[in-house]
Amino acid sequence: MKLAVVGSINIDQTVTAERIPLKGETLPGGSLRYIPGGKGANQAVAMAKLGAEVEMFGCVGDDDNGRQMVENLIANGVKTDHIKVAEGTPTGIAIITVGDHDNTIIVVEGANGLVDRVYIDSVKDALLGYDMVVLQHEIPLDTVHYVVELCAEHGIPTVLNPAPAAEVPMDIIEKVTYLTPNEHEAVLIFGEERSTEELLKAYPEKLVITQGSRGVSVGLATGEVLTVPARKTEVVDTTGAGDTLNGAFCVRISQGSSIPDALLYANTAASLSTEKFGAQSGMPTAAEVEKNLGDVK
Ligand code: RIB
């Protein structure tokens, strides 16, 4: 199975501090690093590290950051043949603060904002050759919906990780194969009236809600709600944990695993990714996930 990601490519400018600063507060920083990121690129790298054949579709600027980010994807085994290099627009940058087991992220979209319908039409033939297409919300939402519709017309399964939080139209929810929000994103999409359990039961085997250290839940066809608990871990940096979970989930589903098995695998991969600094550097290999699969709370 071949997987495609249509999404963002960022360079993460990550500073560590004792904790996340309060509004208006200045804190001393520990280290400042420039490392590969972007929800799309992170998910593609997570998949490749787990052994999947994956191509990244997206856009970088014609600058050193863009060249480094593409080189990084290639070094991780991700295909990059159709990444657009835009002149006059910088590569996306995320400004990240990591402290006290938490983070804050501000994204300056740069070239990610140029992933539009025109770009998708230019790569359409290649994109439609994939067995599953994975999307997030860090490129224009119009493009996300356009790709979901295109894939639905061609019978290609899609996974939409609606991060950062934004509304998802009902017809798009119907067309995606899996929707994987965290709890906050789920509230924005579905409103506050229905509980997580009610939502999961309303969208069985489609809606997967991640709940941080409490694990990940899905409604099963039997009407039950399954929660896969989080694995015990020594957290260094949670940046990219959601991306690892999504990438790993897609890999396992595309390999024919059941949803519960895929979520156990994805949850284990995500927790392993938090044990190292950076969005991508802690992402595990398939062997590392297999070794820790039984190790849940
Ligand atoms: O999900 C983590 C990612 O969000 C970071 O790598 C950053 O680039 C932002 O896109």
Short mmCIF file of C-alpha atoms and ligand atoms in Angstrom, two decimals:
data_model
loop_
_atom_site.label_atom_id
_atom_site.label_comp_id
_atom_site.label_asym_id
_atom_site.label_seq_id
_atom_site.Cartn_x
_atom_site.Cartn_y
_atom_site.Cartn_z
CA MET A 1 0.00 0.00 0.00
CA LYS A 2 1.26 3.43 -0.95
CA LEU A 3 0.37 6.44 1.20
CA ALA A 4 0.29 10.12 0.29
CA VAL A 5 0.29 13.13 2.60
CA VAL A 6 -1.00 16.46 1.35
CA GLY A 7 0.07 18.96 3.98
CA SER A 8 2.45 21.40 5.59
CA ILE A 9 6.22 21.48 5.69
CA ASN A 10 7.72 23.74 8.38
CA ILE A 11 11.02 24.42 10.00
CA ASP A 12 10.46 24.39 13.75
CA GLN A 13 12.26 27.08 15.73
CA THR A 14 12.09 25.41 19.10
CA VAL A 15 13.16 26.96 22.39
CA THR A 16 13.17 25.13 25.72
CA ALA A 17 12.32 26.82 29.00
CA GLU A 18 11.54 25.69 32.52
CA ARG A 19 7.87 26.13 31.68
CA ILE A 20 5.61 27.86 29.16
CA PRO A 21 5.64 31.62 29.91
CA LEU A 22 2.50 33.32 31.16
CA LYS A 23 0.93 36.15 29.16
CA GLY A 24 3.30 39.15 29.22
CA GLU A 25 6.04 37.19 31.03
CA THR A 26 9.71 36.90 29.98
CA LEU A 27 11.60 33.72 30.87
CA PRO A 28 15.19 32.62 30.22
CA GLY A 29 15.48 30.05 27.43
CA GLY A 30 17.47 26.81 27.60
CA SER A 31 18.40 25.86 24.05
CA LEU A 32 17.20 27.16 20.68
CA ARG A 33 17.09 24.67 17.80
CA TYR A 34 15.98 24.70 14.18
CA ILE A 35 14.53 21.29 13.35
CA PRO A 36 12.18 19.73 10.77
CA GLY A 37 8.47 19.99 11.42
CA GLY A 38 5.05 20.73 9.97
CA LYS A 39 2.11 18.45 10.69
CA GLY A 40 2.09 17.09 7.15
CA ALA A 41 5.82 16.42 6.95
CA ASN A 42 5.83 14.98 10.48
CA GLN A 43 3.10 12.49 9.58
CA ALA A 44 4.90 11.51 6.38
CA VAL A 45 8.15 10.92 8.29
CA ALA A 46 6.30 8.92 10.98
CA MET A 47 4.90 6.65 8.26
CA ALA A 48 8.24 6.24 6.49
CA LYS A 49 10.04 5.42 9.75
CA LEU A 50 7.45 2.68 10.31
CA GLY A 51 8.34 1.20 6.91
CA ALA A 52 5.57 2.62 4.69
CA GLU A 53 5.98 3.81 1.11
CA VAL A 54 4.94 7.46 1.34
CA GLU A 55 5.02 10.61 -0.77
CA MET A 56 4.75 14.16 0.57
CA PHE A 57 2.75 16.70 -1.46
CA GLY A 58 3.14 20.33 -0.41
CA CYS A 59 5.09 23.50 -0.95
CA VAL A 60 8.31 25.06 0.36
CA GLY A 61 9.98 28.38 -0.39
CA ASP A 62 13.02 28.70 -2.65
CA ASP A 63 15.25 29.18 0.40
CA ASP A 64 17.72 27.28 2.60
CA ASN A 65 14.97 26.23 5.03
CA GLY A 66 12.95 24.72 2.18
CA ARG A 67 15.95 22.86 0.75
CA GLN A 68 16.84 21.49 4.20
CA MET A 69 13.27 20.37 4.86
CA VAL A 70 13.08 18.53 1.52
CA GLU A 71 16.50 16.93 2.14
CA ASN A 72 15.25 15.81 5.54
CA LEU A 73 12.19 14.16 4.00
CA ILE A 74 14.38 12.35 1.46
CA ALA A 75 16.80 11.25 4.21
CA ASN A 76 13.82 9.72 6.04
CA GLY A 77 12.70 7.78 2.96
CA VAL A 78 9.79 10.04 1.96
CA LYS A 79 9.26 10.71 -1.77
CA THR A 80 9.33 14.42 -2.62
CA ASP A 81 9.10 14.48 -6.44
CA HIS A 82 5.97 16.67 -6.52
CA ILE A 83 6.81 19.19 -3.80
CA LYS A 84 6.48 22.67 -5.26
CA VAL A 85 9.28 25.17 -4.68
CA ALA A 86 7.77 28.67 -4.62
CA GLU A 87 9.79 31.75 -5.44
CA GLY A 88 9.20 34.84 -3.32
CA THR A 89 7.43 33.08 -0.44
CA PRO A 90 9.39 31.68 2.51
CA THR A 91 9.12 28.14 3.82
CA GLY A 92 6.64 27.78 6.71
CA ILE A 93 8.04 28.37 10.19
CA ALA A 94 6.69 27.20 13.54
CA ILE A 95 7.76 29.05 16.67
CA ILE A 96 7.62 26.48 19.47
CA THR A 97 8.19 26.75 23.22
CA VAL A 98 8.74 23.50 25.09
CA GLY A 99 8.60 23.47 28.88
CA ASP A 100 7.32 21.40 31.78
CA HIS A 101 6.02 18.57 29.55
CA ASP A 102 3.98 20.92 27.41
CA ASN A 103 4.36 23.24 24.44
CA THR A 104 2.95 26.24 22.61
CA ILE A 105 3.14 26.60 18.83
CA ILE A 106 2.63 29.55 16.50
CA VAL A 107 2.81 28.78 12.79
CA VAL A 108 3.69 31.32 10.10
CA GLU A 109 2.29 29.49 7.10
CA GLY A 110 4.59 30.86 4.35
CA ALA A 111 4.64 28.56 1.32
CA ASN A 112 2.10 26.17 2.90
CA GLY A 113 -0.49 28.78 1.97
CA LEU A 114 0.28 28.11 -1.70
CA VAL A 115 -0.95 24.52 -1.55
CA ASP A 116 -4.08 25.42 -3.50
CA ARG A 117 -6.43 23.84 -6.05
CA VAL A 118 -4.10 24.82 -8.91
CA TYR A 119 -1.25 22.92 -7.26
CA ILE A 120 -3.50 19.92 -6.58
CA ASP A 121 -4.63 19.87 -10.22
CA SER A 122 -0.96 19.90 -11.28
CA VAL A 123 -0.19 16.78 -9.17
CA LYS A 124 -3.60 15.11 -9.50
CA ASP A 125 -2.50 12.16 -11.65
CA ALA A 126 0.27 11.24 -9.23
CA LEU A 127 -1.93 11.77 -6.16
CA LEU A 128 -4.70 9.55 -7.48
CA GLY A 129 -2.19 6.71 -7.83
CA TYR A 130 -2.02 6.35 -4.03
CA ASP A 131 -4.01 3.90 -1.90
CA MET A 132 -4.70 6.34 0.93
CA VAL A 133 -4.41 10.13 1.23
CA VAL A 134 -3.74 11.81 4.58
CA LEU A 135 -4.50 15.47 5.35
CA GLN A 136 -4.30 17.98 8.19
CA HIS A 137 -5.43 21.59 8.62
CA GLU A 138 -2.11 23.39 8.07
CA ILE A 139 -2.75 24.13 4.39
CA PRO A 140 -5.74 26.15 3.08
CA LEU A 141 -8.97 24.46 4.18
CA ASP A 142 -10.41 24.86 0.70
CA THR A 143 -7.60 22.62 -0.57
CA VAL A 144 -8.22 20.04 2.16
CA HIS A 145 -11.89 19.81 1.19
CA TYR A 146 -11.04 19.73 -2.53
CA VAL A 147 -8.67 16.78 -2.02
CA VAL A 148 -11.20 14.91 0.15
CA GLU A 149 -13.84 15.35 -2.59
CA LEU A 150 -11.44 14.32 -5.33
CA CYS A 151 -10.41 11.19 -3.44
CA ALA A 152 -14.02 10.32 -2.63
CA GLU A 153 -14.91 10.56 -6.35
CA HIS A 154 -12.08 8.14 -7.12
CA GLY A 155 -12.75 5.75 -4.23
CA ILE A 156 -9.48 6.54 -2.45
CA PRO A 157 -9.70 6.39 1.37
CA THR A 158 -8.76 9.58 3.23
CA VAL A 159 -7.70 10.33 6.78
CA LEU A 160 -8.30 13.89 7.99
CA ASN A 161 -6.49 14.99 11.13
CA PRO A 162 -8.27 18.33 11.72
CA ALA A 163 -5.33 20.07 13.41
CA PRO A 164 -5.02 22.96 14.05
CA ALA A 165 -8.67 23.17 15.07
CA ALA A 166 -11.10 24.41 12.46
CA GLU A 167 -14.64 23.51 11.50
CA VAL A 168 -15.17 20.59 9.13
CA PRO A 169 -18.31 20.78 6.92
CA MET A 170 -20.77 17.90 7.34
CA ASP A 171 -20.38 16.73 3.74
CA ILE A 172 -16.62 16.47 4.24
CA ILE A 173 -17.12 14.48 7.45
CA GLU A 174 -19.28 12.11 5.44
CA LYS A 175 -16.68 11.77 2.70
CA VAL A 176 -13.57 11.15 4.80
CA THR A 177 -12.83 7.59 5.83
CA TYR A 178 -11.36 8.55 9.22
CA LEU A 179 -11.52 11.84 11.14
CA THR A 180 -8.96 12.07 13.97
CA PRO A 181 -9.44 15.19 16.13
CA ASN A 182 -8.26 15.66 19.70
CA GLU A 183 -10.94 16.52 22.28
CA HIS A 184 -10.68 20.29 21.72
CA GLU A 185 -10.87 19.95 17.95
CA ALA A 186 -13.87 17.61 18.35
CA VAL A 187 -15.72 20.29 20.37
CA LEU A 188 -15.05 22.90 17.68
CA ILE A 189 -16.25 20.55 14.95
CA PHE A 190 -19.30 19.02 16.65
CA GLY A 191 -20.18 21.57 19.37
CA GLU A 192 -20.39 21.08 23.12
CA GLU A 193 -23.85 19.52 23.31
CA ARG A 194 -22.82 15.92 22.75
CA SER A 195 -20.35 14.05 24.96
CA THR A 196 -17.27 12.35 23.51
CA GLU A 197 -19.01 9.00 23.96
CA GLU A 198 -22.14 10.14 22.10
CA LEU A 199 -20.02 11.45 19.23
CA LEU A 200 -18.01 8.26 18.96
CA LYS A 201 -21.21 6.22 18.86
CA ALA A 202 -22.65 8.52 16.20
CA TYR A 203 -19.64 7.97 13.91
CA PRO A 204 -18.52 4.39 14.52
CA GLU A 205 -15.27 3.28 12.88
CA LYS A 206 -14.80 6.78 11.44
CA LEU A 207 -14.26 9.18 14.31
CA VAL A 208 -11.11 8.62 16.39
CA ILE A 209 -10.70 11.06 19.30
CA THR A 210 -7.29 11.44 20.93
CA GLN A 211 -7.23 12.39 24.61
CA GLY A 212 -3.56 12.97 25.40
CA SER A 213 -2.38 11.05 28.43
CA ARG A 214 -5.83 9.39 28.70
CA GLY A 215 -5.36 7.55 25.43
CA VAL A 216 -7.43 7.36 22.28
CA SER A 217 -11.07 6.32 21.70
CA VAL A 218 -13.20 5.04 18.85
CA GLY A 219 -16.79 3.81 18.46
CA LEU A 220 -17.01 0.23 17.23
CA ALA A 221 -19.60 -1.22 14.85
CA THR A 222 -21.00 -3.20 17.80
CA GLY A 223 -22.06 0.09 19.47
CA GLU A 224 -19.34 -0.09 22.13
CA VAL A 225 -16.73 2.61 22.67
CA LEU A 226 -13.16 1.37 22.82
CA THR A 227 -10.51 3.40 24.65
CA VAL A 228 -6.90 2.41 24.21
CA PRO A 229 -5.11 3.76 27.29
CA ALA A 230 -1.85 5.69 27.04
CA ARG A 231 1.45 3.92 27.57
CA LYS A 232 3.49 4.92 30.62
CA THR A 233 6.37 7.09 29.56
CA GLU A 234 8.98 9.64 30.64
CA VAL A 235 7.90 12.68 28.63
CA VAL A 236 10.65 14.92 27.21
CA ASP A 237 8.70 16.69 24.45
CA THR A 238 5.13 16.11 23.25
CA THR A 239 5.63 18.04 19.98
CA GLY A 240 4.66 15.75 17.10
CA ALA A 241 3.05 13.07 19.29
CA GLY A 242 -0.30 13.58 17.55
CA ASP A 243 1.43 13.43 14.19
CA THR A 244 3.13 10.16 15.14
CA LEU A 245 -0.22 8.73 16.25
CA ASN A 246 -1.86 9.68 12.97
CA GLY A 247 1.01 8.41 10.85
CA ALA A 248 1.17 5.10 12.69
CA PHE A 249 -2.61 4.66 12.58
CA CYS A 250 -2.61 5.15 8.79
CA VAL A 251 0.26 2.71 8.31
CA ARG A 252 -1.49 -0.04 10.26
CA ILE A 253 -4.91 0.53 8.69
CA SER A 254 -3.33 0.49 5.23
CA GLN A 255 -1.69 -2.83 6.17
CA GLY A 256 -5.13 -4.29 6.90
CA SER A 257 -5.10 -4.12 10.74
CA SER A 258 -8.35 -3.79 12.65
CA ILE A 259 -9.07 -0.35 14.15
CA PRO A 260 -8.37 -1.50 17.76
CA ASP A 261 -5.02 -3.01 16.70
CA ALA A 262 -4.12 0.09 14.70
CA LEU A 263 -4.93 2.33 17.66
CA LEU A 264 -2.88 0.26 20.10
CA TYR A 265 0.04 0.45 17.67
CA ALA A 266 -0.46 4.19 17.05
CA ASN A 267 -0.75 5.00 20.74
CA THR A 268 2.45 3.11 21.49
CA ALA A 269 4.27 4.90 18.65
CA ALA A 270 3.02 8.30 19.86
CA SER A 271 4.13 7.70 23.44
CA LEU A 272 7.60 6.57 22.29
CA SER A 273 7.89 9.78 20.26
CA THR A 274 7.50 11.90 23.42
CA GLU A 275 10.61 10.38 24.98
CA LYS A 276 12.93 12.44 22.77
CA PHE A 277 13.18 16.11 21.90
CA GLY A 278 11.68 17.42 18.62
CA ALA A 279 8.71 16.53 16.44
CA GLN A 280 10.50 13.98 14.26
CA SER A 281 13.64 12.87 16.09
CA GLY A 282 11.73 10.71 18.57
CA MET A 283 9.52 8.97 16.02
CA PRO A 284 10.00 5.22 16.42
CA THR A 285 10.74 2.47 13.92
CA ALA A 286 8.37 -0.47 13.49
CA ALA A 287 10.71 -2.69 15.55
CA GLU A 288 10.66 -0.18 18.44
CA VAL A 289 6.86 -0.04 18.41
CA GLU A 290 6.54 -3.84 18.27
CA LYS A 291 8.90 -4.17 21.23
CA ASN A 292 6.74 -1.85 23.39
CA LEU A 293 3.28 -2.86 22.18
CA GLY A 294 2.23 -4.72 25.31
CA ASP A 295 3.47 -1.98 27.61
CA VAL A 296 0.27 -0.02 28.33
CA LYS A 297 -1.03 1.37 31.67
O1 RIB B 1 2.26 18.93 15.33
C1 RIB B 1 3.50 19.51 15.57
C2 RIB B 1 3.84 20.47 14.47
O2 RIB B 1 2.93 21.54 14.49
C3 RIB B 1 5.20 21.10 14.57
O3 RIB B 1 6.21 20.34 13.98
C4 RIB B 1 4.99 22.47 13.95
O4 RIB B 1 5.66 22.62 12.73
C5 RIB B 1 3.50 22.63 13.80
O5 RIB B 1 3.14 22.49 12.51
#
